[in-house]
JSON list of C-alpha atoms in Angstrom, two decimals:
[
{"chain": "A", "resi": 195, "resn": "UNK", "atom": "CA", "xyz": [153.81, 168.54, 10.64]},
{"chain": "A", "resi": 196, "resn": "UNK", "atom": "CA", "xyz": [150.51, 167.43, 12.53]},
{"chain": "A", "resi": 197, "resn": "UNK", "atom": "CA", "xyz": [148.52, 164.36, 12.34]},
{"chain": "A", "resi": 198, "resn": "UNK", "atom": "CA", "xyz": [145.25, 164.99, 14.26]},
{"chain": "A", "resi": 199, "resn": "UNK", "atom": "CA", "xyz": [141.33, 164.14, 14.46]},
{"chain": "A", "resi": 200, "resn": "UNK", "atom": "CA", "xyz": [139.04, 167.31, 13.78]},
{"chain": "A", "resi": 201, "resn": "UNK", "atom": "CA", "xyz": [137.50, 166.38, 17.52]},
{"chain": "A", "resi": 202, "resn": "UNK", "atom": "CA", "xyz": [141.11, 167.42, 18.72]},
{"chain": "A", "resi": 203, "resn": "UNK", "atom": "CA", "xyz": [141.60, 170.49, 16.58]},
{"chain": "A", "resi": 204, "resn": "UNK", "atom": "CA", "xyz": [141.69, 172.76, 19.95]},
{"chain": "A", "resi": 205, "resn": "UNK", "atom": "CA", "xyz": [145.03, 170.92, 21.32]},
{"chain": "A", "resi": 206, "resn": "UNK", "atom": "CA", "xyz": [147.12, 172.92, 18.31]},
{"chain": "A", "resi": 207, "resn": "UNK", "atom": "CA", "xyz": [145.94, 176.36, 19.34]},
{"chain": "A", "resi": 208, "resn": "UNK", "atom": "CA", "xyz": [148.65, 178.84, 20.27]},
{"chain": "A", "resi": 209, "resn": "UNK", "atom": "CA", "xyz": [151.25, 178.32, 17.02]},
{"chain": "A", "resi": 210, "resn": "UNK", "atom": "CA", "xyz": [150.25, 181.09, 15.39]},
{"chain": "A", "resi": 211, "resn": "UNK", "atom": "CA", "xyz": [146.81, 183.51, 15.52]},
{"chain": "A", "resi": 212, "resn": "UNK", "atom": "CA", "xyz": [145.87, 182.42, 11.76]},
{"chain": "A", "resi": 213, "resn": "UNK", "atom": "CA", "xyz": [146.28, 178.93, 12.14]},
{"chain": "A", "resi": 214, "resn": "UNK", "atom": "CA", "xyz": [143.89, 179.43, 15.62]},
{"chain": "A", "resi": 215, "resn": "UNK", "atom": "CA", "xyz": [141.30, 180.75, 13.55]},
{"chain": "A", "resi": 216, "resn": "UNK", "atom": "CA", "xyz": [141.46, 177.23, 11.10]},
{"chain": "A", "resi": 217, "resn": "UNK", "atom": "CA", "xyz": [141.07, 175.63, 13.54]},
{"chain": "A", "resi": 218, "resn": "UNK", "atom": "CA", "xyz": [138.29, 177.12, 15.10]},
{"chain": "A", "resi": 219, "resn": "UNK", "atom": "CA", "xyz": [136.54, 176.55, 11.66]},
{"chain": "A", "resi": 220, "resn": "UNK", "atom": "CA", "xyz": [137.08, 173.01, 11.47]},
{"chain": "A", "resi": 221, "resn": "UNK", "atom": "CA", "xyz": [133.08, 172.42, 12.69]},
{"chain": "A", "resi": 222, "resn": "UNK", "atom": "CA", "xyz": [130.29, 170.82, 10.47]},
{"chain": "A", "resi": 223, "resn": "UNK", "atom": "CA", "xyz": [128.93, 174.54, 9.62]},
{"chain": "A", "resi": 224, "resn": "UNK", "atom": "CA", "xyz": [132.38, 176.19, 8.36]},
{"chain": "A", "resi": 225, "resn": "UNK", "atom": "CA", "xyz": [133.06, 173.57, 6.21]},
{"chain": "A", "resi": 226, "resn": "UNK", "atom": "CA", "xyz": [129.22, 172.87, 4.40]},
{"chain": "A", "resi": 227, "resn": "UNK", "atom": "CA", "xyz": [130.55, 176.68, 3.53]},
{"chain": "A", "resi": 228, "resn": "UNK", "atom": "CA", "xyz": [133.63, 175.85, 1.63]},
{"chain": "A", "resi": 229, "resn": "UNK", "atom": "CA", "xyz": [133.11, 174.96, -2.24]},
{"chain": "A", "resi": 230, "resn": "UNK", "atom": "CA", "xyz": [134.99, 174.13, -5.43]},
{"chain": "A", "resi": 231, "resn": "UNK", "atom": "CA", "xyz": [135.83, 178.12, -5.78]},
{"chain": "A", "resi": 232, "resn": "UNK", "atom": "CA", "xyz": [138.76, 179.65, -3.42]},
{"chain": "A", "resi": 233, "resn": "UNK", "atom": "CA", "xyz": [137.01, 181.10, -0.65]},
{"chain": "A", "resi": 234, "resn": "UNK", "atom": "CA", "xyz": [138.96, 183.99, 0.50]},
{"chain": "A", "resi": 235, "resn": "UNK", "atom": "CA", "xyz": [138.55, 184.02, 4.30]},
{"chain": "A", "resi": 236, "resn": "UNK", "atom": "CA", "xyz": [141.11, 186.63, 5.20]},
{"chain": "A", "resi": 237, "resn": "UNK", "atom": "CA", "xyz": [142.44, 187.75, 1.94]},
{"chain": "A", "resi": 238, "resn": "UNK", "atom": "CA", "xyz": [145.65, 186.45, 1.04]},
{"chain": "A", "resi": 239, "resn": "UNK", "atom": "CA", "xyz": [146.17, 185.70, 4.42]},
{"chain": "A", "resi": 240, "resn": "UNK", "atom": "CA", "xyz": [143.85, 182.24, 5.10]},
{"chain": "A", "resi": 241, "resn": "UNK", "atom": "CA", "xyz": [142.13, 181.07, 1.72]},
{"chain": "A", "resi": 242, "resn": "UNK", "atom": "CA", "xyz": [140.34, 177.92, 1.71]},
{"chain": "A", "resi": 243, "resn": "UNK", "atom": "CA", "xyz": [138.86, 174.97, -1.16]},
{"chain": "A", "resi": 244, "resn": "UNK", "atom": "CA", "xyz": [137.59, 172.32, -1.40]},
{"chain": "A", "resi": 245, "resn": "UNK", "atom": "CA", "xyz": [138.48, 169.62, -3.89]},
{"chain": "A", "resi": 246, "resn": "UNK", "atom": "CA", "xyz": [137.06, 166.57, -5.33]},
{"chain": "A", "resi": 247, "resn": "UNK", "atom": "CA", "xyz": [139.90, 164.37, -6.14]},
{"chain": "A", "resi": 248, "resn": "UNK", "atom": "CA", "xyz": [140.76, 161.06, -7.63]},
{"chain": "A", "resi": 249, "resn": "UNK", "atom": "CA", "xyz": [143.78, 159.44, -4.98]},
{"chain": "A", "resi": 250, "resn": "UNK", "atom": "CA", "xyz": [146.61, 158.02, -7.83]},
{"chain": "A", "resi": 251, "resn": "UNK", "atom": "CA", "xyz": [149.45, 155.47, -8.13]},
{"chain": "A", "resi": 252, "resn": "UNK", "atom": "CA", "xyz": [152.42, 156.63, -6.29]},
{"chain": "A", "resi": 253, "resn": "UNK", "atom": "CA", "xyz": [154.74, 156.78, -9.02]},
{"chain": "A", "resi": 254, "resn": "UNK", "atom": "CA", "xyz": [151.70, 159.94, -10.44]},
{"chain": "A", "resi": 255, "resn": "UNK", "atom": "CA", "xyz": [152.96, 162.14, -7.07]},
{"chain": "A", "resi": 256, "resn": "UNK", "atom": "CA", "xyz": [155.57, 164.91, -6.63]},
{"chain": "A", "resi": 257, "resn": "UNK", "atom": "CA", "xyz": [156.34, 166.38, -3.18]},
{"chain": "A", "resi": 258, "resn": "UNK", "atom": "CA", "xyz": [155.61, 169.64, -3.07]},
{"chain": "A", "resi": 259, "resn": "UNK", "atom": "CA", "xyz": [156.49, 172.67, -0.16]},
{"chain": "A", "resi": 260, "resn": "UNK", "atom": "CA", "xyz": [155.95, 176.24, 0.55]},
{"chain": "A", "resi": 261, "resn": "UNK", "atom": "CA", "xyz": [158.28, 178.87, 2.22]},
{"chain": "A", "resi": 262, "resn": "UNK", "atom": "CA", "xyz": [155.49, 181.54, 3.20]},
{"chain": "A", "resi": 263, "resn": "UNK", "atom": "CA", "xyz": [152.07, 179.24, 3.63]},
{"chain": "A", "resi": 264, "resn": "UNK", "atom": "CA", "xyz": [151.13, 176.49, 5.86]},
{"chain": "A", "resi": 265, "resn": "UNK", "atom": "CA", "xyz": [148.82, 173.73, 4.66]},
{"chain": "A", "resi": 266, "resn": "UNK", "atom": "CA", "xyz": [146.07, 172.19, 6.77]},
{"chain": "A", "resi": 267, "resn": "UNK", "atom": "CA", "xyz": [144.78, 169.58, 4.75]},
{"chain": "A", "resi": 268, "resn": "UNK", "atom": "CA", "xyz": [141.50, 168.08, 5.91]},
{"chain": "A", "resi": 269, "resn": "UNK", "atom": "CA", "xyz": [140.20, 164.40, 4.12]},
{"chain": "A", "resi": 270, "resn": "UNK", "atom": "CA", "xyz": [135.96, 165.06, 4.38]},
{"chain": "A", "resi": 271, "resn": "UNK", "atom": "CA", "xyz": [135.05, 162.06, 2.36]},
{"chain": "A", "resi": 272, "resn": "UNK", "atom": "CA", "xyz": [137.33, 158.77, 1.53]},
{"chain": "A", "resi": 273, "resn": "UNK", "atom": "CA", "xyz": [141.02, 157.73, 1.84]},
{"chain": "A", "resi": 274, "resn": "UNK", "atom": "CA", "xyz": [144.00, 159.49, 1.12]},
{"chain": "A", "resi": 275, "resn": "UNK", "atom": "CA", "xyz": [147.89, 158.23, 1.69]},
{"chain": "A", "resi": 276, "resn": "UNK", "atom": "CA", "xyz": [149.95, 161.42, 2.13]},
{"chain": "A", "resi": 277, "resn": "UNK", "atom": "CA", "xyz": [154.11, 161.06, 2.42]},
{"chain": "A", "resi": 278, "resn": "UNK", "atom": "CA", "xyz": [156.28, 163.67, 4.36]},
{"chain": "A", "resi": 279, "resn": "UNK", "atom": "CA", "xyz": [160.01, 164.46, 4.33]},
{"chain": "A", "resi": 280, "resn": "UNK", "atom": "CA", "xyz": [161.85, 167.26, 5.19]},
{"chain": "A", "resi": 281, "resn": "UNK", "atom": "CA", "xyz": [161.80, 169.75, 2.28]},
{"chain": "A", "resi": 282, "resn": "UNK", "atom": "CA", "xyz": [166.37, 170.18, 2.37]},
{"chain": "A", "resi": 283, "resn": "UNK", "atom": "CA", "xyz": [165.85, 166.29, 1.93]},
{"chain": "A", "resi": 284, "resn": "UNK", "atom": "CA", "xyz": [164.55, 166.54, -1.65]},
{"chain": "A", "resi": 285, "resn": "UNK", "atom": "CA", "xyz": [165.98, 167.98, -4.85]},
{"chain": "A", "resi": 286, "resn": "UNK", "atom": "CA", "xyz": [163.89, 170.86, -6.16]},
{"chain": "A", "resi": 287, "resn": "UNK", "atom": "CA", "xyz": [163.11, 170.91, -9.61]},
{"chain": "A", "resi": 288, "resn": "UNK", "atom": "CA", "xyz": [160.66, 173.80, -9.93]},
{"chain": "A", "resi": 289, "resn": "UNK", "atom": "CA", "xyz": [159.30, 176.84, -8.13]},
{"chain": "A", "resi": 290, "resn": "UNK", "atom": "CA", "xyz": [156.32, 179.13, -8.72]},
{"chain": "A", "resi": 291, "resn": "UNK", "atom": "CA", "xyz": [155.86, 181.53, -6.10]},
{"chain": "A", "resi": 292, "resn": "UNK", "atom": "CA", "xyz": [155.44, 180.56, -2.82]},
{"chain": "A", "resi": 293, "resn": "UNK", "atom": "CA", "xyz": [155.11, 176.71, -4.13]},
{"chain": "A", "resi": 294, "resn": "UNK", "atom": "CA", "xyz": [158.39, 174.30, -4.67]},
{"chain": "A", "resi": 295, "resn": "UNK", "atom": "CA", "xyz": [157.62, 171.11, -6.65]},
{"chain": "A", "resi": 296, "resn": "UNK", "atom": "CA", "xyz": [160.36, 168.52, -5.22]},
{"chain": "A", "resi": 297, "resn": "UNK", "atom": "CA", "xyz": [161.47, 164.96, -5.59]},
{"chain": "A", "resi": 298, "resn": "UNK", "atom": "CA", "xyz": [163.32, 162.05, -3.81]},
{"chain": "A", "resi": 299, "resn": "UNK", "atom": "CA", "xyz": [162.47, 159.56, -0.78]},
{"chain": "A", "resi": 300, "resn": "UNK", "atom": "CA", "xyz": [160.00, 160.27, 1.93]},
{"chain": "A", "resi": 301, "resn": "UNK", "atom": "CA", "xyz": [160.62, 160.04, 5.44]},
{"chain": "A", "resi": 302, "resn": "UNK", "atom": "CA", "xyz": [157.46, 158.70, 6.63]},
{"chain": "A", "resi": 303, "resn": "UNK", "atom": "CA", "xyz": [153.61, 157.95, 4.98]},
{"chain": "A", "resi": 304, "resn": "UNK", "atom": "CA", "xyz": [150.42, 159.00, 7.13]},
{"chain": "A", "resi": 305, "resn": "UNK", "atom": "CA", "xyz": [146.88, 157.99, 5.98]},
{"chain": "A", "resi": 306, "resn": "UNK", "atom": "CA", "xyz": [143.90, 160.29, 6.13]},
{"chain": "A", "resi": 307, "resn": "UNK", "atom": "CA", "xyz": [140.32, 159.06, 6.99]},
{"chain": "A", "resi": 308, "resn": "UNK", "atom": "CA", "xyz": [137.29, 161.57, 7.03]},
{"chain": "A", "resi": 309, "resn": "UNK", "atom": "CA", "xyz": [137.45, 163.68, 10.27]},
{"chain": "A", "resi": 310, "resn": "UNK", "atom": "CA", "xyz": [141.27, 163.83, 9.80]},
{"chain": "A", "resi": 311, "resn": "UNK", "atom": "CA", "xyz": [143.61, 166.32, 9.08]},
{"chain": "A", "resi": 312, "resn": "UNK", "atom": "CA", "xyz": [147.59, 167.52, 8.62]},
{"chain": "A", "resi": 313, "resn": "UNK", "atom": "CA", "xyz": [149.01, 170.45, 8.81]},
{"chain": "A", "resi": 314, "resn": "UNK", "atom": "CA", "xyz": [152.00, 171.03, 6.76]},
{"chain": "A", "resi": 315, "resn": "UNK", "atom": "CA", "xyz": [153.99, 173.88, 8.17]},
{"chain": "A", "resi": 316, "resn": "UNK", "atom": "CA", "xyz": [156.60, 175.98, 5.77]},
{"chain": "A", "resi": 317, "resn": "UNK", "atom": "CA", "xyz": [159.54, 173.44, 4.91]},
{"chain": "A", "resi": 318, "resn": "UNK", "atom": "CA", "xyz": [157.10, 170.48, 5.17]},
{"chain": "A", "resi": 319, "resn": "UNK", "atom": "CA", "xyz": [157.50, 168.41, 2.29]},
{"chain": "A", "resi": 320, "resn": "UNK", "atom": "CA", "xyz": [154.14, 167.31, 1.42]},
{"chain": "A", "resi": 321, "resn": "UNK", "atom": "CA", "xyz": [152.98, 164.00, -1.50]},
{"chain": "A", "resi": 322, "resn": "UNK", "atom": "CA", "xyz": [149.16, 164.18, -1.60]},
{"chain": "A", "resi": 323, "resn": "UNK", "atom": "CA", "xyz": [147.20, 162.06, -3.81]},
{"chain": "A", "resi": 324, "resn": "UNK", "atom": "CA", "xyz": [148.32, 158.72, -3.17]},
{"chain": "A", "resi": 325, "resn": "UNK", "atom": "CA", "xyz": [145.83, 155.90, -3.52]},
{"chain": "A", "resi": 326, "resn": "UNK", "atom": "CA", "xyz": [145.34, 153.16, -0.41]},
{"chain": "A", "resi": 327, "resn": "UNK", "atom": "CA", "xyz": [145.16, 150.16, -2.88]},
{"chain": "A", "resi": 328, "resn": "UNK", "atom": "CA", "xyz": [143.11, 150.95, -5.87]},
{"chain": "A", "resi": 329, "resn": "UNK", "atom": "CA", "xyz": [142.68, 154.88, -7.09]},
{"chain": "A", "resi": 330, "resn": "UNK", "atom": "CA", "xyz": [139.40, 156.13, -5.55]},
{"chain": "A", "resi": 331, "resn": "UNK", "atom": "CA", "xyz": [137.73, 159.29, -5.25]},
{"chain": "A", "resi": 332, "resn": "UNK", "atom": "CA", "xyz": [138.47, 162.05, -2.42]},
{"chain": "A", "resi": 333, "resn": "UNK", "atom": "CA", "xyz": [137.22, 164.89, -0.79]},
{"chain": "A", "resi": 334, "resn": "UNK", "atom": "CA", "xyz": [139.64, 167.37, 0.66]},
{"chain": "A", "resi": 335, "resn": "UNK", "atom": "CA", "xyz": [139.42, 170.72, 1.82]},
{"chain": "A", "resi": 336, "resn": "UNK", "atom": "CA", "xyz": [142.54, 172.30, 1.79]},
{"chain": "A", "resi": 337, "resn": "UNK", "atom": "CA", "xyz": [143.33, 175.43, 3.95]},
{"chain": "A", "resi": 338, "resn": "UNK", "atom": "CA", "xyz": [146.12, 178.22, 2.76]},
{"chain": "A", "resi": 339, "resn": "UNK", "atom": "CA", "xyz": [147.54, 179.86, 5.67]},
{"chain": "A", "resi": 340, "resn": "UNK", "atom": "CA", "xyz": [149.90, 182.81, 5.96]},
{"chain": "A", "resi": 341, "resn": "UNK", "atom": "CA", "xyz": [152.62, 182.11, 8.47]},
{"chain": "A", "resi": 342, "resn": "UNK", "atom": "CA", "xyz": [155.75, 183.84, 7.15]},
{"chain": "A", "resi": 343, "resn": "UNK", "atom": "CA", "xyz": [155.43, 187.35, 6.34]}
]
């Protein structure tokens, strides 16, 4: 997992050729591009959306992980608490796909400001949606990215 400003996005190069290329988008004019409909940037490969979101109470969340995909989750407007944990941490208690819904206790909490961004790499336990304080509205873009054939 990676915590990181967009103004830093450069430093991550070199993990992988599709995660180079998200990050070479993360500019002002890729992401005015990305709207409420998947945009498909490299087919199934590196997919990208943006979402309008309300943050919610912890107790609302589920972790959730992916085998194939790596997330890079980018916060464009508000606040967003987001928990981690190892996925073999967590029970699993359903799976669709590439996605595993999971449950038990994080390992650490990060909060996203605009600008910022994680990347959740396969076997990254992921809780998104948690409110700082009150529930408040988000806006996340959220990149899909191939990195296990």
């Amino acid at each position: 997992m990676i915590v990181a400003d967009i103004r830093d996005a450069a430093l991550y190069r070199g993990i992988h050729p599709r995660l180079d290329r998200v990050l070479g988008m993360l500019d002002a004019a890729n992401l005015a591009a990305i709207g409420t409909d998947v945009l498909k940037i490299e087919g199934d490969e590196i997919f990208a959306q943006r979402f309008h979101l309300q943050t919610v109470p912890f107790d609302e969340t589920f972790f959730e992980a992916h085998a194939r995909y790596a997330d890079v989750q980018l916060v464009v407007e508000g606040c967003e608490q987001m928990d981690i944990a190892p996925a073999y941490t967590l029970e699993q208690y359903e799976h669709r796909g590439d996605f595993y819904a999971l449950r038990g206790e994080k390992k650490q909490s990060i909060v996203l400001t605009p600008g910022q961004f994680a990347i959740f790499l396969p076997g990254d336990a992921h809780r998104l949606k948690i409110a700082v304080g009150e529930p408040a509205p988000v806006t996340r873009i959220l990149f899909k990215v191939l990195m296990n054939e």
